[in-house]
Amino acid sequence: MSRRSLKHYLYVTIFGTHTRAGRLFDILLIIAILSSLLVLTLESVPSIASEWGKQLRALEYTFTCLFTLEYLLRLYCSPKPSAYAKSFYGVVDLLAILPTYLAFLFPAASSMSVIRLLRVMRIFRILKLVRYLQDSNILLRSLLMARRKIFIFFSTVAILVTIFGSLIFIIEGPENGFTSIPKSIYWAIVTITTVGYGDLVPQTHLGKAIASITMLLGYSILAVPTGIITAELSQEMRTHKTLVKCPNCSKSGHESDAIHCKYCGGELAEPNQRVVVNEGKN
Amino acid sequence: MSRRSLKHYLYVTIFGTHTRAGRLFDILLIIAILSSLLVLTLESVPSIASEWGKQLRALEYTFTCLFTLEYLLRLYCSPKPSAYAKSFYGVVDLLAILPTYLAFLFPAASSMSVIRLLRVMRIFRILKLVRYLQDSNILLRSLLMARRKIFIFFSTVAILVTIFGSLIFIIEGPENGFTSIPKSIYWAIVTITTVGYGDLVPQTHLGKAIASITMLLGYSILAVPTGIITAELSQEMRTHKTLVKCPNCSKSGHESDAIHCKYCGGELAEPNQRVVVNEGKN
Amino acid sequence: MSRRSLKHYLYVTIFGTHTRAGRLFDILLIIAILSSLLVLTLESVPSIASEWGKQLRALEYTFTCLFTLEYLLRLYCSPKPSAYAKSFYGVVDLLAILPTYLAFLFPAASSMSVIRLLRVMRIFRILKLVRYLQDSNILLRSLLMARRKIFIFFSTVAILVTIFGSLIFIIEGPENGFTSIPKSIYWAIVTITTVGYGDLVPQTHLGKAIASITMLLGYSILAVPTGIITAELSQEMRTHKTLVKCPNCSKSGHESDAIHCKYCGGELAEPNQRVVVNEGKN
Amino acid sequence: MSRRSLKHYLYVTIFGTHTRAGRLFDILLIIAILSSLLVLTLESVPSIASEWGKQLRALEYTFTCLFTLEYLLRLYCSPKPSAYAKSFYGVVDLLAILPTYLAFLFPAASSMSVIRLLRVMRIFRILKLVRYLQDSNILLRSLLMARRKIFIFFSTVAILVTIFGSLIFIIEGPENGFTSIPKSIYWAIVTITTVGYGDLVPQTHLGKAIASITMLLGYSILAVPTGIITAELSQEMRTHKTLVKCPNCSKSGHESDAIHCKYCGGELAEPNQRVVVNEGKN
């Protein structure tokens, strides 16, 4: 195999998902990421760390070596290494290995090693897999279409939380635990999101009335983001459905997992090809 | 009645729901399952067990005998006994009776007897009833259609929970109760799902800020699975509706509980027959 | 005014909502109901009862007299007094006055007086008002259409709650507060509905893992009833819209609050008449 | 620049959003509002107030002066000053500056200074910005269309909360913390909205059963407002979409962010013009 074809083969395997080797690589990578996350997590449990600390550290070094090798290979086989290095995943890939080396060089910076948990974001690579591409595109586009409505919703929640937080601060006051406005706003967030820790609760009658209104408001305005996303999503799904055309009779409106045209029976384009077409249009 | 016709009669009664006897059998079975669950539940309450223990155990033995008889009858009248024994319900039916016998033979294994509560899954048999078949099919198919979107949603939640869990672990640390990353991830799950037990709450200002973001995120991303399922469900319901055709004028689009065609007044196929047709198509 | 026309006038005023007097009566009635509820509620607060007890009791007697008068008038002017007395509202109306008389006759039964709070259900009468009739009909019909799906959902929740309750009972056990299976099922309900009181929390690692799964499940399956009701509701709203027909050009599809036909400009039937037509069809 | 044109220039800049200066003014205003809110919030934290109190107060006075200047300018350049002063935003603008002056004149009234936090409502001005106008209109109109259904929903919740509150009051009683009906209704609201502080929990078996029903009810009826708003919102979005017409080929049904007609390629009216047209129709 020539050097160029090797580079291309690596590229197709590591970055692509169309070949069998590419899919295998993706699956192995996800297993490695999940295992390394498990190791990092277990290392933080004092009782486990004291007993298995050595073995866990050895495993962690192994995973870091593997991820370093993978990073170098990606840099090597990428047609534009600098573009990859500056991309979102390129930075995440680097952040996933850097802390281990820094902790090795400067033992004092070991607390920084939690950054390694950002490795978890590498799991998003799974969305690259053909099966999930279409669905994650639909979800992302719905969120994108709804971004202004979501912003308005969050502004409204921020305003409500400030108003109810200051109200409870005046009514309850420091003697009942509401020592400052930021703390009262924290209480309002805990209440309006229906989390309700119970570490800070109103004691006076009026405070309880205000809390009740906050809860009922939080309970009902949850309906707004749901309504926004549902409306956008069902519109997006309907649009997407109509985009799939039969190459034989040109009729559209096929289910996204249909293989044959429901009007003439002609074979439809393969799902991953269809996705490419849609992406070109958007 | 010949042996063969008896076997067939039993099969139609025990497995089927079309005859009056079959429906009666199903209703009696569900009453027996619910009663035996009540007995098992009450047996676990110390104050009740010390007073009524004997009677409850006698009832439990009676139910186990009944369920054993039912299991043997099912094996006997099933056209393919081995297929039934290996099916999901076959295993559940066996698990519902086995622990009682094991506890009888090996008194030490009595703690295992909680497995008997898996009996509760036998209630799903109720979905076999014609009235619920159509609706449970629609629900199941919607969930099936949405499986990839739900998987993407859960991956995103898992990633968010890991990130916010590690963040709170760095900020709050063991002195405020966040003794390890798994425990911090547990806190993040309690917070992002808006459960909010309050057994673990942030104490520092920065921790409270991070907690507020986690809550608001959890509060809003709840909109995503709702949006997904609503969109799939309304599509499924629309599709299902159009599938019902009038045998007289061939026009479709009838309500799922319509009896007569709304265009020509011709009688529509019976609901259970329609269901069979749909199932054959899927 | 003859006796018969008086009876009819009373009937139209008390039971009807079309006349000005009828609407005024409804509004006064709702104010009286709300005031009497406030009186009952305040009476239960020890500090208020000790100071204002006498006045509150006097007010309560006044309201009871008014409601008794109203009940007798309803019986008098109703075309079929026995039908009214046996109807849902007839029973509620009686339950709203009976406890006060019983407490007067048998002072020992005063604890029973809380039943008077069922008076709150009389507020539903407000839905009789024309403006709300249409909307409450749409909501009710959606819930009715979705009743089987909601039943399946609740069965599934019941089964999940039993399974996770027994699991946590085995794992945590009485030493961590999970003293019986009913109590563990109570914990599972508190967790799966994302209420999260925090009076009962898992202490072991495995228990926390099980709790996390319960929370995530509860968090996501909330999407199912929302999906069901949204899908039914939007279908119901679309159907309802199409039912409104223009008496001039016979074209349908008008907004529910439209006054003129959007195709020919002809005046549409009045909303309350339209509702009657729909009710006749269903 | 003549006096009249200056007045007009100020009006376009301060009230309008079409000119570059207008947009810049809006952005600066929002930054000033957010900063002043931060100052007010920090002032309430005892530890910060004792150290930075002076500086924070100085900043607060600066912001009050700026807002006073802005208020006077708005009064000056508005074509109808009295109409502005009486409008919602006019009152909010006045309330945002008044308390500081009052606290200066009557130092005793300093507790009233929390009213200054109502300044947060000025943030809603951001919705005036063209990009958000359309989306906030759609959201507002959906809520407006759904107002009766939301009212019915809240009445039902109020009735449920009264019934379950009185039930738990009878069952648990003052010995378990449920000292009065208002407090029990507060518990019912905390439970039905799934907030679950845990400051008041049922202790008896029957109380826990009632609490479980309350939770399951609260968990499911959340689906109702979501369904209402989703259904209205998707209808509103569909209607809004169809209202956008191509001036060239007169075909409608364009995406709300489309610039060219998707049928003939003709340029569509600018978004803000389209909005004005819609508002005229409603």
mmCIF file of C-alpha atoms in Angstrom, chain D residues 78-258:
data_model
loop_
_atom_site.group_PDB
_atom_site.id
_atom_site.type_symbol
_atom_site.label_atom_id
_atom_site.label_comp_id
_atom_site.label_asym_id
_atom_site.label_seq_id
_atom_site.Cartn_x
_atom_site.Cartn_y
_atom_site.Cartn_z
ATOM 1 C CA SER D 78 -42.734 61.498 22.953
ATOM 2 C CA PRO D 79 -45.485 62.915 20.701
ATOM 3 C CA LYS D 80 -47.964 62.350 23.560
ATOM 4 C CA PRO D 81 -46.036 62.580 26.862
ATOM 5 C CA SER D 82 -49.098 61.859 29.011
ATOM 6 C CA ALA D 83 -49.880 58.695 27.031
ATOM 7 C CA TYR D 84 -46.326 57.466 27.593
ATOM 8 C CA ALA D 85 -46.427 58.333 31.321
ATOM 9 C CA LYS D 86 -49.622 56.323 31.784
ATOM 10 C CA SER D 87 -48.507 53.346 29.671
ATOM 11 C CA PHE D 88 -47.246 50.111 31.248
ATOM 12 C CA TYR D 89 -43.608 50.886 30.423
ATOM 13 C CA GLY D 90 -44.026 54.488 31.516
ATOM 14 C CA VAL D 91 -45.078 53.372 34.991
ATOM 15 C CA VAL D 92 -42.310 50.754 35.157
ATOM 16 C CA ASP D 93 -39.769 53.406 34.114
ATOM 17 C CA LEU D 94 -40.973 55.696 36.886
ATOM 18 C CA LEU D 95 -41.014 52.925 39.502
ATOM 19 C CA ALA D 96 -37.427 52.140 38.534
ATOM 20 C CA ILE D 97 -36.180 55.564 39.673
ATOM 21 C CA LEU D 98 -38.650 56.742 42.314
ATOM 22 C CA PRO D 99 -37.589 54.515 45.266
ATOM 23 C CA THR D 100 -34.008 55.827 45.194
ATOM 24 C CA TYR D 101 -35.255 59.403 45.541
ATOM 25 C CA LEU D 102 -37.752 58.440 48.247
ATOM 26 C CA ALA D 103 -35.057 56.593 50.206
ATOM 27 C CA PHE D 104 -32.911 59.742 49.912
ATOM 28 C CA LEU D 105 -35.677 61.988 51.242
ATOM 29 C CA PHE D 106 -37.081 59.603 53.888
ATOM 30 C CA PRO D 107 -34.229 57.355 55.082
ATOM 31 C CA ALA D 108 -36.752 55.319 57.087
ATOM 32 C CA ALA D 109 -38.345 54.041 53.897
ATOM 33 C CA SER D 110 -35.146 52.249 52.813
ATOM 34 C CA SER D 111 -36.812 48.850 53.079
ATOM 35 C CA MET D 112 -39.074 49.962 50.238
ATOM 36 C CA SER D 113 -36.003 50.178 48.020
ATOM 37 C CA VAL D 114 -36.471 46.588 46.922
ATOM 38 C CA ILE D 115 -39.137 47.944 44.571
ATOM 39 C CA ARG D 116 -36.212 49.106 42.468
ATOM 40 C CA LEU D 117 -35.823 45.474 41.446
ATOM 41 C CA LEU D 118 -38.963 45.943 39.367
ATOM 42 C CA ARG D 119 -36.425 47.479 37.025
ATOM 43 C CA VAL D 120 -36.018 43.898 35.840
ATOM 44 C CA MET D 121 -39.287 44.308 33.932
ATOM 45 C CA ARG D 122 -37.639 46.887 31.736
ATOM 46 C CA ILE D 123 -35.750 43.987 30.176
ATOM 47 C CA PHE D 124 -38.968 43.087 28.397
ATOM 48 C CA ARG D 125 -38.141 46.080 26.199
ATOM 49 C CA ILE D 126 -35.747 43.734 24.457
ATOM 50 C CA LEU D 127 -38.812 42.093 22.905
ATOM 51 C CA LYS D 128 -39.304 45.320 21.008
ATOM 52 C CA LEU D 129 -36.254 44.405 18.947
ATOM 53 C CA VAL D 130 -37.343 43.327 15.469
ATOM 54 C CA ARG D 131 -35.835 39.840 15.654
ATOM 55 C CA TYR D 132 -37.849 38.928 18.716
ATOM 56 C CA LEU D 133 -41.040 40.793 17.853
ATOM 57 C CA GLN D 134 -42.477 38.082 15.635
ATOM 58 C CA ASP D 135 -41.693 35.212 17.981
ATOM 59 C CA SER D 136 -42.950 36.998 21.079
ATOM 60 C CA ASN D 137 -46.130 37.872 19.184
ATOM 61 C CA ILE D 138 -46.713 34.212 18.329
ATOM 62 C CA LEU D 139 -46.124 33.173 21.954
ATOM 63 C CA LEU D 140 -48.379 35.904 23.331
ATOM 64 C CA ARG D 141 -51.183 35.197 20.890
ATOM 65 C CA SER D 142 -51.073 31.454 21.691
ATOM 66 C CA LEU D 143 -51.365 32.222 25.410
ATOM 67 C CA LEU D 144 -54.189 34.642 24.670
ATOM 68 C CA MET D 145 -56.050 32.099 22.546
ATOM 69 C CA ALA D 146 -55.619 29.501 25.292
ATOM 70 C CA ARG D 147 -56.624 31.826 28.164
ATOM 71 C CA ARG D 148 -59.984 30.184 28.847
ATOM 72 C CA LYS D 149 -58.566 26.660 28.763
ATOM 73 C CA ILE D 150 -55.765 27.755 31.117
ATOM 74 C CA PHE D 151 -58.350 29.315 33.447
ATOM 75 C CA ILE D 152 -60.319 26.051 33.506
ATOM 76 C CA PHE D 153 -57.102 24.159 34.220
ATOM 77 C CA PHE D 154 -56.213 26.450 37.132
ATOM 78 C CA SER D 155 -59.735 26.193 38.580
ATOM 79 C CA THR D 156 -59.464 22.408 38.463
ATOM 80 C CA VAL D 157 -56.056 22.508 40.170
ATOM 81 C CA ALA D 158 -57.484 24.877 42.835
ATOM 82 C CA ILE D 159 -60.378 22.505 43.491
ATOM 83 C CA LEU D 160 -58.127 19.428 43.619
ATOM 84 C CA VAL D 161 -55.718 21.179 45.971
ATOM 85 C CA THR D 162 -58.569 22.155 48.333
ATOM 86 C CA ILE D 163 -59.969 18.622 48.371
ATOM 87 C CA PHE D 164 -56.608 16.880 48.929
ATOM 88 C CA GLY D 165 -55.534 19.543 51.435
ATOM 89 C CA SER D 166 -58.646 19.000 53.572
ATOM 90 C CA LEU D 167 -58.330 15.212 53.242
ATOM 91 C CA ILE D 168 -54.744 15.242 54.532
ATOM 92 C CA PHE D 169 -55.798 17.667 57.293
ATOM 93 C CA ILE D 170 -58.421 15.185 58.553
ATOM 94 C CA ILE D 171 -56.111 12.160 58.190
ATOM 95 C CA GLU D 172 -52.823 13.545 59.515
ATOM 96 C CA GLY D 173 -54.031 16.300 61.830
ATOM 97 C CA PRO D 174 -52.091 18.833 63.900
ATOM 98 C CA GLU D 175 -49.983 16.145 65.630
ATOM 99 C CA ASN D 176 -48.144 15.462 62.335
ATOM 100 C CA GLY D 177 -47.598 19.107 61.451
ATOM 101 C CA PHE D 178 -50.785 19.716 59.452
ATOM 102 C CA THR D 179 -51.991 22.367 61.910
ATOM 103 C CA SER D 180 -54.589 24.135 59.720
ATOM 104 C CA ILE D 181 -56.368 23.827 56.385
ATOM 105 C CA PRO D 182 -54.400 26.661 54.716
ATOM 106 C CA LYS D 183 -51.161 24.887 55.713
ATOM 107 C CA SER D 184 -52.549 21.595 54.372
ATOM 108 C CA ILE D 185 -53.502 23.286 51.104
ATOM 109 C CA TYR D 186 -49.939 24.643 50.949
ATOM 110 C CA TRP D 187 -48.718 21.049 51.318
ATOM 111 C CA ALA D 188 -51.103 19.955 48.540
ATOM 112 C CA ILE D 189 -49.709 22.652 46.218
ATOM 113 C CA VAL D 190 -46.113 21.671 47.054
ATOM 114 C CA THR D 191 -47.018 18.064 46.241
ATOM 115 C CA ILE D 192 -49.240 18.478 43.163
ATOM 116 C CA THR D 193 -46.711 20.740 41.444
ATOM 117 C CA THR D 194 -44.048 18.038 42.155
ATOM 118 C CA VAL D 195 -41.898 20.588 44.009
ATOM 119 C CA GLY D 196 -41.763 18.467 47.167
ATOM 120 C CA TYR D 197 -39.809 20.548 49.706
ATOM 121 C CA GLY D 198 -40.133 17.852 52.344
ATOM 122 C CA ASP D 199 -40.806 20.323 55.199
ATOM 123 C CA LEU D 200 -44.233 18.763 55.658
ATOM 124 C CA VAL D 201 -44.666 15.049 54.866
ATOM 125 C CA PRO D 202 -47.432 12.573 55.699
ATOM 126 C CA GLN D 203 -46.584 10.203 58.561
ATOM 127 C CA THR D 204 -49.536 7.812 58.610
ATOM 128 C CA HIS D 205 -50.156 4.978 56.144
ATOM 129 C CA LEU D 206 -53.401 6.482 54.885
ATOM 130 C CA GLY D 207 -51.740 9.899 54.571
ATOM 131 C CA LYS D 208 -49.016 8.383 52.403
ATOM 132 C CA ALA D 209 -51.631 6.749 50.186
ATOM 133 C CA ILE D 210 -53.420 10.096 49.741
ATOM 134 C CA ALA D 211 -50.063 11.764 49.051
ATOM 135 C CA SER D 212 -49.283 9.131 46.403
ATOM 136 C CA ILE D 213 -52.555 9.840 44.616
ATOM 137 C CA THR D 214 -51.880 13.593 44.801
ATOM 138 C CA MET D 215 -48.419 13.093 43.277
ATOM 139 C CA LEU D 216 -49.635 10.861 40.450
ATOM 140 C CA LEU D 217 -52.406 13.329 39.702
ATOM 141 C CA GLY D 218 -50.007 16.259 39.711
ATOM 142 C CA TYR D 219 -47.592 14.305 37.543
ATOM 143 C CA SER D 220 -50.241 13.597 34.909
ATOM 144 C CA ILE D 221 -52.304 16.786 34.846
ATOM 145 C CA LEU D 222 -49.106 18.636 33.982
ATOM 146 C CA ALA D 223 -49.835 17.151 30.581
ATOM 147 C CA VAL D 224 -52.965 19.299 30.232
ATOM 148 C CA PRO D 225 -51.475 22.835 30.083
ATOM 149 C CA THR D 226 -48.678 21.486 27.897
ATOM 150 C CA GLY D 227 -51.202 19.991 25.538
ATOM 151 C CA ILE D 228 -53.205 23.215 25.455
ATOM 152 C CA ILE D 229 -50.237 25.464 24.705
ATOM 153 C CA THR D 230 -48.684 23.067 22.188
ATOM 154 C CA ALA D 231 -51.941 22.759 20.268
ATOM 155 C CA GLU D 232 -52.510 26.533 20.197
ATOM 156 C CA LEU D 233 -48.881 27.247 19.365
ATOM 157 C CA SER D 234 -48.655 24.866 16.437
ATOM 158 C CA GLN D 235 -51.938 26.247 15.080
ATOM 159 C CA GLU D 236 -50.658 29.816 15.522
ATOM 160 C CA MET D 237 -47.382 28.961 13.787
ATOM 161 C CA ARG D 238 -49.205 27.340 10.892
ATOM 162 C CA THR D 239 -51.547 30.311 10.505
ATOM 163 C CA HIS D 240 -48.691 32.758 10.739
ATOM 164 C CA LYS D 241 -46.793 30.901 8.053
ATOM 165 C CA THR D 242 -49.686 31.010 5.620
ATOM 166 C CA LEU D 243 -50.130 34.747 6.134
ATOM 167 C CA VAL D 244 -46.797 35.579 4.488
ATOM 168 C CA LYS D 245 -47.574 36.189 0.815
ATOM 169 C CA CYS D 246 -45.193 36.604 -2.100
ATOM 170 C CA PRO D 247 -45.825 40.040 -3.704
ATOM 171 C CA ASN D 248 -44.882 38.602 -7.112
ATOM 172 C CA CYS D 249 -46.808 35.341 -7.497
ATOM 173 C CA SER D 250 -49.186 35.805 -4.541
ATOM 174 C CA LYS D 251 -48.455 32.298 -3.287
ATOM 175 C CA SER D 252 -48.339 31.962 0.475
ATOM 176 C CA GLY D 253 -47.011 29.371 2.953
ATOM 177 C CA HIS D 254 -43.460 30.646 3.279
ATOM 178 C CA GLU D 255 -41.202 29.916 6.256
ATOM 179 C CA SER D 256 -41.178 32.854 8.668
ATOM 180 C CA ASP D 257 -37.479 33.522 8.029
ATOM 181 C CA ALA D 258 -37.633 33.137 4.228
#
